[in-house]
JSON list of N, CA and C in Angstrom, two decimals:
[
{"chain": "A", "resi": 1, "resn": "ALA", "atom": "N", "xyz": [0.87, -1.21, -0.11]},
{"chain": "A", "resi": 1, "resn": "ALA", "atom": "CA", "xyz": [0.04, 0.02, 0.03]},
{"chain": "A", "resi": 1, "resn": "ALA", "atom": "C", "xyz": [0.91, 1.24, -0.06]},
{"chain": "A", "resi": 2, "resn": "VAL", "atom": "N", "xyz": [0.42, 2.27, -0.79]},
{"chain": "A", "resi": 2, "resn": "VAL", "atom": "CA", "xyz": [1.09, 3.58, -0.95]},
{"chain": "A", "resi": 2, "resn": "VAL", "atom": "C", "xyz": [0.39, 4.42, 0.29]},
{"chain": "A", "resi": 3, "resn": "ILE", "atom": "N", "xyz": [1.48, 4.96, 0.96]},
{"chain": "A", "resi": 3, "resn": "ILE", "atom": "CA", "xyz": [0.85, 6.07, 2.10]},
{"chain": "A", "resi": 3, "resn": "ILE", "atom": "C", "xyz": [1.32, 7.26, 1.45]},
{"chain": "A", "resi": 4, "resn": "SER", "atom": "N", "xyz": [0.54, 8.30, 1.40]},
{"chain": "A", "resi": 4, "resn": "SER", "atom": "CA", "xyz": [0.71, 9.69, 0.99]},
{"chain": "A", "resi": 4, "resn": "SER", "atom": "C", "xyz": [1.71, 10.32, 1.84]},
{"chain": "A", "resi": 5, "resn": "LYS", "atom": "N", "xyz": [2.57, 11.14, 1.24]},
{"chain": "A", "resi": 5, "resn": "LYS", "atom": "CA", "xyz": [3.46, 12.01, 2.12]},
{"chain": "A", "resi": 5, "resn": "LYS", "atom": "C", "xyz": [2.84, 12.73, 3.32]},
{"chain": "A", "resi": 6, "resn": "GLN", "atom": "N", "xyz": [1.49, 13.15, 2.93]},
{"chain": "A", "resi": 6, "resn": "GLN", "atom": "CA", "xyz": [0.88, 14.08, 3.95]},
{"chain": "A", "resi": 6, "resn": "GLN", "atom": "C", "xyz": [0.41, 13.22, 5.13]},
{"chain": "A", "resi": 7, "resn": "VAL", "atom": "N", "xyz": [-0.12, 12.01, 4.67]},
{"chain": "A", "resi": 7, "resn": "VAL", "atom": "CA", "xyz": [-0.38, 11.09, 5.78]},
{"chain": "A", "resi": 7, "resn": "VAL", "atom": "C", "xyz": [0.72, 10.69, 6.67]},
{"chain": "A", "resi": 8, "resn": "GLU", "atom": "N", "xyz": [1.84, 10.26, 6.08]},
{"chain": "A", "resi": 8, "resn": "GLU", "atom": "CA", "xyz": [3.15, 10.12, 6.71]},
{"chain": "A", "resi": 8, "resn": "GLU", "atom": "C", "xyz": [3.54, 11.17, 7.63]},
{"chain": "A", "resi": 9, "resn": "GLN", "atom": "N", "xyz": [3.60, 12.37, 7.28]},
{"chain": "A", "resi": 9, "resn": "GLN", "atom": "CA", "xyz": [3.75, 13.50, 8.01]},
{"chain": "A", "resi": 9, "resn": "GLN", "atom": "C", "xyz": [3.03, 13.63, 9.29]},
{"chain": "A", "resi": 10, "resn": "ALA", "atom": "N", "xyz": [1.65, 13.45, 9.08]},
{"chain": "A", "resi": 10, "resn": "ALA", "atom": "CA", "xyz": [0.54, 13.68, 9.97]},
{"chain": "A", "resi": 10, "resn": "ALA", "atom": "C", "xyz": [0.88, 12.43, 11.13]},
{"chain": "A", "resi": 11, "resn": "GLU", "atom": "N", "xyz": [1.29, 11.29, 10.54]},
{"chain": "A", "resi": 11, "resn": "GLU", "atom": "CA", "xyz": [1.53, 10.24, 11.55]},
{"chain": "A", "resi": 11, "resn": "GLU", "atom": "C", "xyz": [3.03, 10.46, 12.36]},
{"chain": "A", "resi": 12, "resn": "GLN", "atom": "N", "xyz": [3.85, 11.14, 11.72]},
{"chain": "A", "resi": 12, "resn": "GLN", "atom": "CA", "xyz": [5.13, 11.36, 12.31]},
{"chain": "A", "resi": 12, "resn": "GLN", "atom": "C", "xyz": [4.84, 12.67, 13.46]},
{"chain": "A", "resi": 13, "resn": "LEU", "atom": "N", "xyz": [3.84, 13.57, 13.40]},
{"chain": "A", "resi": 13, "resn": "LEU", "atom": "CA", "xyz": [3.65, 14.32, 14.13]},
{"chain": "A", "resi": 13, "resn": "LEU", "atom": "C", "xyz": [2.73, 13.76, 15.38]},
{"chain": "A", "resi": 14, "resn": "ARG", "atom": "N", "xyz": [1.79, 12.85, 15.10]},
{"chain": "A", "resi": 14, "resn": "ARG", "atom": "CA", "xyz": [0.96, 12.34, 16.05]},
{"chain": "A", "resi": 14, "resn": "ARG", "atom": "C", "xyz": [1.96, 11.49, 17.07]},
{"chain": "A", "resi": 15, "resn": "THR", "atom": "N", "xyz": [2.87, 10.60, 16.34]},
{"chain": "A", "resi": 15, "resn": "THR", "atom": "CA", "xyz": [3.70, 9.90, 17.12]},
{"chain": "A", "resi": 15, "resn": "THR", "atom": "C", "xyz": [4.61, 10.82, 18.18]},
{"chain": "A", "resi": 16, "resn": "TRP", "atom": "N", "xyz": [5.23, 11.77, 17.56]},
{"chain": "A", "resi": 16, "resn": "TRP", "atom": "CA", "xyz": [5.98, 12.80, 18.39]},
{"chain": "A", "resi": 16, "resn": "TRP", "atom": "C", "xyz": [5.13, 13.27, 19.46]},
{"chain": "A", "resi": 17, "resn": "LEU", "atom": "N", "xyz": [4.10, 13.69, 19.20]},
{"chain": "A", "resi": 17, "resn": "LEU", "atom": "CA", "xyz": [3.17, 14.28, 20.29]},
{"chain": "A", "resi": 17, "resn": "LEU", "atom": "C", "xyz": [2.93, 13.36, 21.38]},
{"chain": "A", "resi": 18, "resn": "LEU", "atom": "N", "xyz": [2.70, 12.14, 21.09]},
{"chain": "A", "resi": 18, "resn": "LEU", "atom": "CA", "xyz": [2.45, 11.06, 22.09]},
{"chain": "A", "resi": 18, "resn": "LEU", "atom": "C", "xyz": [3.67, 10.68, 22.94]},
{"chain": "A", "resi": 19, "resn": "GLU", "atom": "N", "xyz": [4.78, 10.66, 22.13]},
{"chain": "A", "resi": 19, "resn": "GLU", "atom": "CA", "xyz": [5.94, 10.01, 22.61]},
{"chain": "A", "resi": 19, "resn": "GLU", "atom": "C", "xyz": [7.05, 11.17, 23.26]},
{"chain": "A", "resi": 20, "resn": "LYS", "atom": "N", "xyz": [6.82, 12.31, 22.87]},
{"chain": "A", "resi": 20, "resn": "LYS", "atom": "CA", "xyz": [7.86, 13.30, 23.41]},
{"chain": "A", "resi": 20, "resn": "LYS", "atom": "C", "xyz": [7.16, 14.70, 23.81]},
{"chain": "A", "resi": 21, "resn": "TRP", "atom": "N", "xyz": [5.85, 14.89, 23.72]},
{"chain": "A", "resi": 21, "resn": "TRP", "atom": "CA", "xyz": [5.43, 16.34, 24.14]},
{"chain": "A", "resi": 21, "resn": "TRP", "atom": "C", "xyz": [4.42, 15.82, 25.47]},
{"chain": "A", "resi": 22, "resn": "SER", "atom": "N", "xyz": [4.91, 16.40, 26.72]},
{"chain": "A", "resi": 22, "resn": "SER", "atom": "CA", "xyz": [4.08, 15.99, 27.73]},
{"chain": "A", "resi": 22, "resn": "SER", "atom": "C", "xyz": [2.92, 16.96, 28.18]},
{"chain": "A", "resi": 23, "resn": "SER", "atom": "N", "xyz": [2.84, 18.08, 27.43]},
{"chain": "A", "resi": 23, "resn": "SER", "atom": "CA", "xyz": [1.76, 18.87, 27.91]},
{"chain": "A", "resi": 23, "resn": "SER", "atom": "C", "xyz": [0.56, 18.37, 27.11]},
{"chain": "A", "resi": 24, "resn": "PRO", "atom": "N", "xyz": [-0.76, 18.70, 27.86]},
{"chain": "A", "resi": 24, "resn": "PRO", "atom": "CA", "xyz": [-1.87, 18.27, 26.97]},
{"chain": "A", "resi": 24, "resn": "PRO", "atom": "C", "xyz": [-2.27, 19.27, 25.72]},
{"chain": "A", "resi": 25, "resn": "TYR", "atom": "N", "xyz": [-1.49, 20.35, 25.59]},
{"chain": "A", "resi": 25, "resn": "TYR", "atom": "CA", "xyz": [-1.76, 21.31, 24.49]},
{"chain": "A", "resi": 25, "resn": "TYR", "atom": "C", "xyz": [-0.56, 21.56, 23.77]},
{"chain": "A", "resi": 26, "resn": "ILE", "atom": "N", "xyz": [-0.74, 21.94, 22.53]},
{"chain": "A", "resi": 26, "resn": "ILE", "atom": "CA", "xyz": [0.43, 21.93, 21.39]},
{"chain": "A", "resi": 26, "resn": "ILE", "atom": "C", "xyz": [-0.13, 23.29, 20.79]},
{"chain": "A", "resi": 27, "resn": "LEU", "atom": "N", "xyz": [1.01, 24.36, 20.44]},
{"chain": "A", "resi": 27, "resn": "LEU", "atom": "CA", "xyz": [1.04, 25.36, 19.51]},
{"chain": "A", "resi": 27, "resn": "LEU", "atom": "C", "xyz": [1.44, 25.12, 18.19]},
{"chain": "A", "resi": 28, "resn": "PRO", "atom": "N", "xyz": [1.05, 25.42, 17.12]},
{"chain": "A", "resi": 28, "resn": "PRO", "atom": "CA", "xyz": [1.98, 25.32, 16.06]},
{"chain": "A", "resi": 28, "resn": "PRO", "atom": "C", "xyz": [3.23, 25.80, 15.97]},
{"chain": "A", "resi": 29, "resn": "SER", "atom": "N", "xyz": [3.42, 26.82, 16.88]},
{"chain": "A", "resi": 29, "resn": "SER", "atom": "CA", "xyz": [4.83, 27.39, 16.81]},
{"chain": "A", "resi": 29, "resn": "SER", "atom": "C", "xyz": [5.78, 26.53, 17.77]},
{"chain": "A", "resi": 30, "resn": "GLU", "atom": "N", "xyz": [5.20, 25.82, 18.67]},
{"chain": "A", "resi": 30, "resn": "GLU", "atom": "CA", "xyz": [6.00, 24.87, 19.33]},
{"chain": "A", "resi": 30, "resn": "GLU", "atom": "C", "xyz": [6.49, 23.67, 18.39]},
{"chain": "A", "resi": 31, "resn": "ILE", "atom": "N", "xyz": [5.57, 23.20, 17.56]},
{"chain": "A", "resi": 31, "resn": "ILE", "atom": "CA", "xyz": [5.83, 22.28, 16.56]},
{"chain": "A", "resi": 31, "resn": "ILE", "atom": "C", "xyz": [7.12, 22.87, 15.62]},
{"chain": "A", "resi": 32, "resn": "LEU", "atom": "N", "xyz": [6.80, 23.92, 15.31]},
{"chain": "A", "resi": 32, "resn": "LEU", "atom": "CA", "xyz": [7.81, 24.44, 14.30]},
{"chain": "A", "resi": 32, "resn": "LEU", "atom": "C", "xyz": [9.23, 24.55, 15.02]},
{"chain": "A", "resi": 33, "resn": "GLN", "atom": "N", "xyz": [9.34, 24.93, 16.27]},
{"chain": "A", "resi": 33, "resn": "GLN", "atom": "CA", "xyz": [10.56, 24.91, 17.14]},
{"chain": "A", "resi": 33, "resn": "GLN", "atom": "C", "xyz": [11.10, 23.70, 17.54]},
{"chain": "A", "resi": 34, "resn": "LYS", "atom": "N", "xyz": [10.20, 22.83, 17.90]},
{"chain": "A", "resi": 34, "resn": "LYS", "atom": "CA", "xyz": [10.82, 21.58, 18.66]},
{"chain": "A", "resi": 34, "resn": "LYS", "atom": "C", "xyz": [10.24, 20.34, 18.07]},
{"chain": "A", "resi": 35, "resn": "GLY", "atom": "N", "xyz": [9.26, 20.29, 17.04]},
{"chain": "A", "resi": 35, "resn": "GLY", "atom": "CA", "xyz": [8.82, 19.03, 16.39]},
{"chain": "A", "resi": 35, "resn": "GLY", "atom": "C", "xyz": [9.83, 18.37, 15.77]},
{"chain": "A", "resi": 36, "resn": "PRO", "atom": "N", "xyz": [9.18, 17.13, 15.00]},
{"chain": "A", "resi": 36, "resn": "PRO", "atom": "CA", "xyz": [10.00, 16.44, 14.24]},
{"chain": "A", "resi": 36, "resn": "PRO", "atom": "C", "xyz": [10.77, 17.28, 12.97]},
{"chain": "A", "resi": 37, "resn": "ASN", "atom": "N", "xyz": [11.82, 17.06, 12.54]},
{"chain": "A", "resi": 37, "resn": "ASN", "atom": "CA", "xyz": [12.62, 17.71, 11.73]},
{"chain": "A", "resi": 37, "resn": "ASN", "atom": "C", "xyz": [11.96, 17.88, 10.31]},
{"chain": "A", "resi": 38, "resn": "ALA", "atom": "N", "xyz": [11.29, 16.79, 9.99]},
{"chain": "A", "resi": 38, "resn": "ALA", "atom": "CA", "xyz": [10.53, 16.81, 8.60]},
{"chain": "A", "resi": 38, "resn": "ALA", "atom": "C", "xyz": [9.38, 17.78, 8.67]},
{"chain": "A", "resi": 39, "resn": "LEU", "atom": "N", "xyz": [9.00, 18.29, 9.79]},
{"chain": "A", "resi": 39, "resn": "LEU", "atom": "CA", "xyz": [7.86, 19.07, 9.91]},
{"chain": "A", "resi": 39, "resn": "LEU", "atom": "C", "xyz": [8.46, 20.52, 10.43]},
{"chain": "A", "resi": 40, "resn": "ARG", "atom": "N", "xyz": [9.38, 21.00, 10.01]},
{"chain": "A", "resi": 40, "resn": "ARG", "atom": "CA", "xyz": [9.90, 22.39, 10.47]},
{"chain": "A", "resi": 40, "resn": "ARG", "atom": "C", "xyz": [9.55, 23.57, 9.49]},
{"chain": "A", "resi": 41, "resn": "GLU", "atom": "N", "xyz": [8.40, 23.30, 8.67]},
{"chain": "A", "resi": 41, "resn": "GLU", "atom": "CA", "xyz": [7.88, 24.47, 7.83]},
{"chain": "A", "resi": 41, "resn": "GLU", "atom": "C", "xyz": [6.41, 24.52, 8.14]},
{"chain": "A", "resi": 42, "resn": "LEU", "atom": "N", "xyz": [5.92, 25.73, 8.43]},
{"chain": "A", "resi": 42, "resn": "LEU", "atom": "CA", "xyz": [4.51, 25.97, 8.83]},
{"chain": "A", "resi": 42, "resn": "LEU", "atom": "C", "xyz": [3.59, 25.39, 7.95]},
{"chain": "A", "resi": 43, "resn": "PRO", "atom": "N", "xyz": [3.68, 25.53, 6.45]},
{"chain": "A", "resi": 43, "resn": "PRO", "atom": "CA", "xyz": [2.59, 24.91, 5.85]},
{"chain": "A", "resi": 43, "resn": "PRO", "atom": "C", "xyz": [2.41, 23.36, 5.93]},
{"chain": "A", "resi": 44, "resn": "LEU", "atom": "N", "xyz": [3.59, 22.76, 6.19]},
{"chain": "A", "resi": 44, "resn": "LEU", "atom": "CA", "xyz": [3.59, 21.15, 6.52]},
{"chain": "A", "resi": 44, "resn": "LEU", "atom": "C", "xyz": [2.86, 20.89, 7.75]},
{"chain": "A", "resi": 45, "resn": "ILE", "atom": "N", "xyz": [3.13, 21.83, 8.76]},
{"chain": "A", "resi": 45, "resn": "ILE", "atom": "CA", "xyz": [2.59, 21.60, 10.18]},
{"chain": "A", "resi": 45, "resn": "ILE", "atom": "C", "xyz": [1.10, 21.85, 9.89]},
{"chain": "A", "resi": 46, "resn": "LYS", "atom": "N", "xyz": [0.71, 22.85, 9.33]},
{"chain": "A", "resi": 46, "resn": "LYS", "atom": "CA", "xyz": [-0.80, 23.19, 9.29]},
{"chain": "A", "resi": 46, "resn": "LYS", "atom": "C", "xyz": [-1.50, 21.85, 8.58]},
{"chain": "A", "resi": 47, "resn": "LYS", "atom": "N", "xyz": [-0.92, 21.44, 7.24]},
{"chain": "A", "resi": 47, "resn": "LYS", "atom": "CA", "xyz": [-1.56, 20.14, 6.86]},
{"chain": "A", "resi": 47, "resn": "LYS", "atom": "C", "xyz": [-1.79, 19.07, 7.70]},
{"chain": "A", "resi": 48, "resn": "ALA", "atom": "N", "xyz": [-0.69, 18.84, 8.54]},
{"chain": "A", "resi": 48, "resn": "ALA", "atom": "CA", "xyz": [-0.65, 17.63, 9.38]},
{"chain": "A", "resi": 48, "resn": "ALA", "atom": "C", "xyz": [-1.78, 17.83, 10.54]},
{"chain": "A", "resi": 49, "resn": "ILE", "atom": "N", "xyz": [-1.77, 19.04, 11.01]},
{"chain": "A", "resi": 49, "resn": "ILE", "atom": "CA", "xyz": [-2.67, 19.48, 12.23]},
{"chain": "A", "resi": 49, "resn": "ILE", "atom": "C", "xyz": [-3.96, 19.22, 11.64]},
{"chain": "A", "resi": 50, "resn": "VAL", "atom": "N", "xyz": [-4.39, 19.65, 10.35]},
{"chain": "A", "resi": 50, "resn": "VAL", "atom": "CA", "xyz": [-5.89, 19.51, 9.91]},
{"chain": "A", "resi": 50, "resn": "VAL", "atom": "C", "xyz": [-6.30, 17.97, 9.76]},
{"chain": "A", "resi": 51, "resn": "MET", "atom": "N", "xyz": [-5.20, 17.31, 9.38]},
{"chain": "A", "resi": 51, "resn": "MET", "atom": "CA", "xyz": [-5.47, 15.87, 9.33]},
{"chain": "A", "resi": 51, "resn": "MET", "atom": "C", "xyz": [-5.75, 15.14, 10.58]},
{"chain": "A", "resi": 52, "resn": "LEU", "atom": "N", "xyz": [-4.83, 15.49, 11.73]},
{"chain": "A", "resi": 52, "resn": "LEU", "atom": "CA", "xyz": [-5.05, 14.98, 13.08]},
{"chain": "A", "resi": 52, "resn": "LEU", "atom": "C", "xyz": [-6.38, 15.58, 13.68]},
{"chain": "A", "resi": 53, "resn": "VAL", "atom": "N", "xyz": [-6.83, 16.57, 13.18]},
{"chain": "A", "resi": 53, "resn": "VAL", "atom": "CA", "xyz": [-8.18, 17.22, 13.78]},
{"chain": "A", "resi": 53, "resn": "VAL", "atom": "C", "xyz": [-9.35, 16.25, 13.34]},
{"chain": "A", "resi": 54, "resn": "GLU", "atom": "N", "xyz": [-9.13, 16.08, 11.96]},
{"chain": "A", "resi": 54, "resn": "GLU", "atom": "CA", "xyz": [-10.13, 15.51, 11.05]},
{"chain": "A", "resi": 54, "resn": "GLU", "atom": "C", "xyz": [-10.50, 13.97, 11.59]},
{"chain": "A", "resi": 55, "resn": "VAL", "atom": "N", "xyz": [-9.23, 13.52, 12.18]},
{"chain": "A", "resi": 55, "resn": "VAL", "atom": "CA", "xyz": [-9.29, 12.12, 12.71]},
{"chain": "A", "resi": 55, "resn": "VAL", "atom": "C", "xyz": [-9.58, 11.95, 14.13]},
{"chain": "A", "resi": 56, "resn": "GLY", "atom": "N", "xyz": [-9.54, 12.91, 14.82]},
{"chain": "A", "resi": 56, "resn": "GLY", "atom": "CA", "xyz": [-9.79, 13.00, 16.16]},
{"chain": "A", "resi": 56, "resn": "GLY", "atom": "C", "xyz": [-8.54, 12.83, 17.12]},
{"chain": "A", "resi": 57, "resn": "TRP", "atom": "N", "xyz": [-7.38, 12.95, 16.64]},
{"chain": "A", "resi": 57, "resn": "TRP", "atom": "CA", "xyz": [-6.17, 13.21, 17.57]},
{"chain": "A", "resi": 57, "resn": "TRP", "atom": "C", "xyz": [-5.79, 14.45, 18.10]},
{"chain": "A", "resi": 58, "resn": "LEU", "atom": "N", "xyz": [-6.49, 15.50, 17.50]},
{"chain": "A", "resi": 58, "resn": "LEU", "atom": "CA", "xyz": [-6.44, 16.99, 18.17]},
{"chain": "A", "resi": 58, "resn": "LEU", "atom": "C", "xyz": [-7.55, 17.55, 18.13]},
{"chain": "A", "resi": 59, "resn": "ILE", "atom": "N", "xyz": [-7.73, 18.23, 19.10]},
{"chain": "A", "resi": 59, "resn": "ILE", "atom": "CA", "xyz": [-9.06, 19.16, 19.20]},
{"chain": "A", "resi": 59, "resn": "ILE", "atom": "C", "xyz": [-8.66, 20.60, 19.25]},
{"chain": "A", "resi": 60, "resn": "GLU", "atom": "N", "xyz": [-9.18, 21.38, 18.10]},
{"chain": "A", "resi": 60, "resn": "GLU", "atom": "CA", "xyz": [-8.90, 22.79, 18.25]},
{"chain": "A", "resi": 60, "resn": "GLU", "atom": "C", "xyz": [-9.64, 23.55, 19.15]},
{"chain": "A", "resi": 61, "resn": "MET", "atom": "N", "xyz": [-8.88, 24.24, 20.13]},
{"chain": "A", "resi": 61, "resn": "MET", "atom": "CA", "xyz": [-9.40, 25.05, 21.07]},
{"chain": "A", "resi": 61, "resn": "MET", "atom": "C", "xyz": [-9.84, 26.47, 20.38]},
{"chain": "A", "resi": 62, "resn": "GLU", "atom": "N", "xyz": [-10.78, 27.01, 21.42]},
{"chain": "A", "resi": 62, "resn": "GLU", "atom": "CA", "xyz": [-11.28, 28.38, 20.82]},
{"chain": "A", "resi": 62, "resn": "GLU", "atom": "C", "xyz": [-10.14, 29.30, 20.81]},
{"chain": "A", "resi": 63, "resn": "LYS", "atom": "N", "xyz": [-10.27, 30.43, 20.01]},
{"chain": "A", "resi": 63, "resn": "LYS", "atom": "CA", "xyz": [-9.34, 31.54, 19.70]},
{"chain": "A", "resi": 63, "resn": "LYS", "atom": "C", "xyz": [-9.23, 32.04, 21.30]},
{"chain": "A", "resi": 64, "resn": "ASP", "atom": "N", "xyz": [-7.85, 32.47, 21.60]},
{"chain": "A", "resi": 64, "resn": "ASP", "atom": "CA", "xyz": [-7.56, 33.23, 22.82]},
{"chain": "A", "resi": 64, "resn": "ASP", "atom": "C", "xyz": [-7.57, 32.17, 23.91]},
{"chain": "A", "resi": 65, "resn": "TYR", "atom": "N", "xyz": [-7.46, 30.87, 23.60]},
{"chain": "A", "resi": 65, "resn": "TYR", "atom": "CA", "xyz": [-7.42, 29.89, 24.77]},
{"chain": "A", "resi": 65, "resn": "TYR", "atom": "C", "xyz": [-6.11, 30.29, 25.59]},
{"chain": "A", "resi": 66, "resn": "GLU", "atom": "N", "xyz": [-6.26, 30.24, 26.83]},
{"chain": "A", "resi": 66, "resn": "GLU", "atom": "CA", "xyz": [-5.14, 30.45, 27.79]},
{"chain": "A", "resi": 66, "resn": "GLU", "atom": "C", "xyz": [-4.39, 29.22, 27.82]},
{"chain": "A", "resi": 67, "resn": "VAL", "atom": "N", "xyz": [-2.95, 29.27, 27.47]},
{"chain": "A", "resi": 67, "resn": "VAL", "atom": "CA", "xyz": [-2.05, 28.23, 27.89]},
{"chain": "A", "resi": 67, "resn": "VAL", "atom": "C", "xyz": [-0.74, 28.85, 28.60]},
{"chain": "A", "resi": 68, "resn": "ASP", "atom": "N", "xyz": [-0.40, 28.44, 29.74]},
{"chain": "A", "resi": 68, "resn": "ASP", "atom": "CA", "xyz": [0.74, 28.95, 30.61]},
{"chain": "A", "resi": 68, "resn": "ASP", "atom": "C", "xyz": [0.49, 30.51, 30.84]},
{"chain": "A", "resi": 69, "resn": "GLY", "atom": "N", "xyz": [-0.67, 30.88, 30.99]},
{"chain": "A", "resi": 69, "resn": "GLY", "atom": "CA", "xyz": [-1.01, 32.25, 31.36]},
{"chain": "A", "resi": 69, "resn": "GLY", "atom": "C", "xyz": [-1.21, 33.20, 30.43]},
{"chain": "A", "resi": 70, "resn": "ILE", "atom": "N", "xyz": [-1.02, 32.88, 29.03]},
{"chain": "A", "resi": 70, "resn": "ILE", "atom": "CA", "xyz": [-1.02, 33.58, 27.86]},
{"chain": "A", "resi": 70, "resn": "ILE", "atom": "C", "xyz": [-2.24, 33.06, 26.82]},
{"chain": "A", "resi": 71, "resn": "LYS", "atom": "N", "xyz": [-2.94, 34.11, 26.49]},
{"chain": "A", "resi": 71, "resn": "LYS", "atom": "CA", "xyz": [-3.88, 33.83, 25.51]},
{"chain": "A", "resi": 71, "resn": "LYS", "atom": "C", "xyz": [-3.37, 33.46, 24.08]},
{"chain": "A", "resi": 72, "resn": "ARG", "atom": "N", "xyz": [-3.82, 32.40, 23.52]},
{"chain": "A", "resi": 72, "resn": "ARG", "atom": "CA", "xyz": [-3.19, 31.97, 22.23]},
{"chain": "A", "resi": 72, "resn": "ARG", "atom": "C", "xyz": [-4.12, 31.99, 21.12]},
{"chain": "A", "resi": 73, "resn": "GLN", "atom": "N", "xyz": [-3.56, 32.42, 19.99]},
{"chain": "A", "resi": 73, "resn": "GLN", "atom": "CA", "xyz": [-4.50, 32.42, 18.79]},
{"chain": "A", "resi": 73, "resn": "GLN", "atom": "C", "xyz": [-4.79, 31.05, 18.35]},
{"chain": "A", "resi": 74, "resn": "GLU", "atom": "N", "xyz": [-3.93, 30.26, 18.36]},
{"chain": "A", "resi": 74, "resn": "GLU", "atom": "CA", "xyz": [-4.16, 28.75, 17.92]},
{"chain": "A", "resi": 74, "resn": "GLU", "atom": "C", "xyz": [-3.37, 27.62, 18.61]},
{"chain": "A", "resi": 75, "resn": "THR", "atom": "N", "xyz": [-4.70, 27.07, 19.44]},
{"chain": "A", "resi": 75, "resn": "THR", "atom": "CA", "xyz": [-4.11, 26.03, 20.32]},
{"chain": "A", "resi": 75, "resn": "THR", "atom": "C", "xyz": [-4.87, 24.75, 20.03]},
{"chain": "A", "resi": 76, "resn": "TYR", "atom": "N", "xyz": [-4.15, 23.61, 20.33]},
{"chain": "A", "resi": 76, "resn": "TYR", "atom": "CA", "xyz": [-4.82, 22.20, 20.06]},
{"chain": "A", "resi": 76, "resn": "TYR", "atom": "C", "xyz": [-4.53, 21.52, 21.32]},
{"chain": "A", "resi": 77, "resn": "LYS", "atom": "N", "xyz": [-5.72, 20.64, 21.65]},
{"chain": "A", "resi": 77, "resn": "LYS", "atom": "CA", "xyz": [-5.51, 19.61, 22.76]},
{"chain": "A", "resi": 77, "resn": "LYS", "atom": "C", "xyz": [-5.11, 18.23, 22.28]},
{"chain": "A", "resi": 78, "resn": "ILE", "atom": "N", "xyz": [-4.16, 17.67, 22.93]},
{"chain": "A", "resi": 78, "resn": "ILE", "atom": "CA", "xyz": [-3.94, 16.42, 22.20]},
{"chain": "A", "resi": 78, "resn": "ILE", "atom": "C", "xyz": [-4.66, 15.31, 22.96]},
{"chain": "A", "resi": 79, "resn": "VAL", "atom": "N", "xyz": [-5.31, 14.41, 22.13]},
{"chain": "A", "resi": 79, "resn": "VAL", "atom": "CA", "xyz": [-6.15, 13.41, 22.45]},
{"chain": "A", "resi": 79, "resn": "VAL", "atom": "C", "xyz": [-5.03, 11.91, 22.72]},
{"chain": "A", "resi": 80, "resn": "ARG", "atom": "N", "xyz": [-4.98, 11.56, 23.76]},
{"chain": "A", "resi": 80, "resn": "ARG", "atom": "CA", "xyz": [-4.07, 10.50, 24.14]},
{"chain": "A", "resi": 80, "resn": "ARG", "atom": "C", "xyz": [-4.93, 9.04, 24.36]},
{"chain": "A", "resi": 81, "resn": "PRO", "atom": "N", "xyz": [-4.42, 8.07, 23.78]},
{"chain": "A", "resi": 81, "resn": "PRO", "atom": "CA", "xyz": [-5.11, 6.78, 23.93]},
{"chain": "A", "resi": 81, "resn": "PRO", "atom": "C", "xyz": [-5.21, 6.34, 25.30]}
]
């Protein structure tokens, strides 16, 4: 079976979130700075996030959701098994 590059990148992000990220929330900027090397470009991160939201591994929080005392424009809650 052929797995698209986009699905592969979303799976890389999901695995990284579950294995390496301890916080219940993640910001795209944190993925950009600390995430998998293959996903260090914002357009790739956005596509991977959309896929993970669609299948239920990430939940988009409302705009201005507060994380670490700061209101964030874009925040996602990680769904853990």
